């Protein structure tokens, strides 16, 4: 729940600001991009000047939301002056300096007032005003409330962006964050005419051959621990090259082993181009994986969490598997 005085402060700040910068986490997902587009549409209706700067490029599949072309790949030389001159910065779907990448570094160098709208367990006080609702299915759900509170017209791109948030972050209404409110949000958006079939097709039925090749490689690498309760696999730079796939095409891959009978926890170990290992943890809802991620500097939700670790796959995998097995003791 977001307290009433926080809502008040948030809507006041939005009302007063003229030049606003929006950002989100590295490797943005549907909720991150959807929230950015939704907030920018709310602000556009009020005639505000909006910039969206992200550390990472936008995954191609979400280009359909970037209809105004406002989302820009952050370039410190060109964009840092715009941050310095802004009246307000809005950080969406993240409260972790490290996961704000280069934009985060620029923000830490500026004293512009910042608000953070998020539904994760808070990692850092990245903003002066923290509008956090851990009970929200997605950041877009909070933005939907914001749209209502500010009297925005929820239609067109704004409605499509919000629908993309709730669709992707709940895994198409399958994960434990699928609340009655998430369904009501989807229902209201469908009543407003959101083309849900088209959005589903854009998000889930645009796999490149490379992504399917990666899926095959991941399945081939599946390993099991604890009598099948833990399923894990690796994604190496070699696999990405062999498949001609991009790193962002690993999105949703951590969900793959969930469908296997008896699996409770799944782990994807992805080797990044920068020489880190990114771990993605998923739980079907009986054991929490957040603390494990947190122990290695990561975070997220109880049943979907991640972290970036220094080291090679050979070093990281056994350490994490040891911790994962301990979840069942
Ligand atoms: P994914 O595994 O899909 O990257 O992320 C799953 C969840 O964990 C998301 O909610 C994401 O925000 C969070 N998460 C992933 N990696 C990190 C990380 O390195 N630090 C933090 N604080 N959260 C992470
Ligand atoms: Mn989210």
PDB file of N, CA and C and ligand atoms in Angstrom, residues 25 29-32 35 93-94 118-120 137-140 165 169 177 301, ligand 2:
ATOM      1  N   UNK A  25      15.353   0.121 -14.973  1.00  0.00           N
ATOM      2  CA  UNK A  25      16.525  -0.735 -14.755  1.00  0.00           C
ATOM      3  C   UNK A  25      17.187  -1.208 -16.055  1.00  0.00           C
ATOM      4  N   UNK A  29      12.304  -4.977 -18.896  1.00  0.00           N
ATOM      5  CA  UNK A  29      11.302  -5.969 -19.302  1.00  0.00           C
ATOM      6  C   UNK A  29       9.995  -5.241 -19.661  1.00  0.00           C
ATOM      7  N   UNK A  30       8.939  -6.008 -19.832  1.00  0.00           N
ATOM      8  CA  UNK A  30       7.674  -5.424 -20.269  1.00  0.00           C
ATOM      9  C   UNK A  30       7.097  -4.442 -19.270  1.00  0.00           C
ATOM     10  N   UNK A  31       7.257  -4.734 -17.989  1.00  0.00           N
ATOM     11  CA  UNK A  31       6.737  -3.838 -16.947  1.00  0.00           C
ATOM     12  C   UNK A  31       7.542  -2.538 -16.910  1.00  0.00           C
ATOM     13  N   UNK A  32       8.845  -2.658 -17.111  1.00  0.00           N
ATOM     14  CA  UNK A  32       9.716  -1.478 -17.083  1.00  0.00           C
ATOM     15  C   UNK A  32       9.386  -0.542 -18.258  1.00  0.00           C
ATOM     16  N   UNK A  35       5.687   0.721 -18.062  1.00  0.00           N
ATOM     17  CA  UNK A  35       5.494   1.784 -17.061  1.00  0.00           C
ATOM     18  C   UNK A  35       6.048   3.111 -17.557  1.00  0.00           C
ATOM     19  N   UNK A  93      10.191   0.800 -11.455  1.00  0.00           N
ATOM     20  CA  UNK A  93      10.384  -0.662 -11.404  1.00  0.00           C
ATOM     21  C   UNK A  93      11.732  -1.092 -10.829  1.00  0.00           C
ATOM     22  N   UNK A  94      12.397  -0.227 -10.084  1.00  0.00           N
ATOM     23  CA  UNK A  94      13.706  -0.593  -9.522  1.00  0.00           C
ATOM     24  C   UNK A  94      14.075   0.384  -8.410  1.00  0.00           C
ATOM     25  N   UNK A 118       7.660   1.723  -7.529  1.00  0.00           N
ATOM     26  CA  UNK A 118       8.156   0.351  -7.685  1.00  0.00           C
ATOM     27  C   UNK A 118       7.334  -0.623  -6.847  1.00  0.00           C
ATOM     28  N   UNK A 119       7.456  -1.898  -7.186  1.00  0.00           N
ATOM     29  CA  UNK A 119       6.749  -2.938  -6.438  1.00  0.00           C
ATOM     30  C   UNK A 119       7.697  -4.020  -5.933  1.00  0.00           C
ATOM     31  N   UNK A 120       9.001  -3.710  -5.930  1.00  0.00           N
ATOM     32  CA  UNK A 120       9.979  -4.666  -5.397  1.00  0.00           C
ATOM     33  C   UNK A 120      10.314  -4.343  -3.944  1.00  0.00           C
ATOM     34  N   UNK A 137       0.939  -6.089  -8.396  1.00  0.00           N
ATOM     35  CA  UNK A 137       1.401  -7.161  -9.277  1.00  0.00           C
ATOM     36  C   UNK A 137       2.532  -6.688 -10.165  1.00  0.00           C
ATOM     37  N   UNK A 138       2.509  -5.404 -10.499  1.00  0.00           N
ATOM     38  CA  UNK A 138       3.512  -4.839 -11.415  1.00  0.00           C
ATOM     39  C   UNK A 138       3.604  -3.346 -11.122  1.00  0.00           C
ATOM     40  N   UNK A 139       4.660  -2.719 -11.592  1.00  0.00           N
ATOM     41  CA  UNK A 139       4.766  -1.263 -11.432  1.00  0.00           C
ATOM     42  C   UNK A 139       3.624  -0.587 -12.183  1.00  0.00           C
ATOM     43  N   UNK A 140       3.247  -1.172 -13.322  1.00  0.00           N
ATOM     44  CA  UNK A 140       2.146  -0.608 -14.103  1.00  0.00           C
ATOM     45  C   UNK A 140       0.844  -0.494 -13.313  1.00  0.00           C
ATOM     46  N   UNK A 165       2.280  -4.248 -19.055  1.00  0.00           N
ATOM     47  CA  UNK A 165       2.889  -4.370 -17.713  1.00  0.00           C
ATOM     48  C   UNK A 165       2.301  -5.563 -16.964  1.00  0.00           C
ATOM     49  N   UNK A 169       4.400  -9.087 -16.310  1.00  0.00           N
ATOM     50  CA  UNK A 169       4.927  -9.294 -14.959  1.00  0.00           C
ATOM     51  C   UNK A 169       4.212 -10.416 -14.202  1.00  0.00           C
ATOM     52  N   UNK A 177       1.992 -13.364  -8.050  1.00  0.00           N
ATOM     53  CA  UNK A 177       1.597 -11.953  -7.925  1.00  0.00           C
ATOM     54  C   UNK A 177       0.289 -11.646  -8.677  1.00  0.00           C
ATOM     55  N   UNK A 301      11.695 -10.190  -5.882  1.00  0.00           N
ATOM     56  CA  UNK A 301      10.490 -10.574  -5.151  1.00  0.00           C
ATOM     57  C   UNK A 301      10.741 -11.906  -4.439  1.00  0.00           C
TER      58      UNK A 301
HETATM   59 MN1  LIG B   2       8.024  -5.169 -12.443  1.00  0.00          MN
END
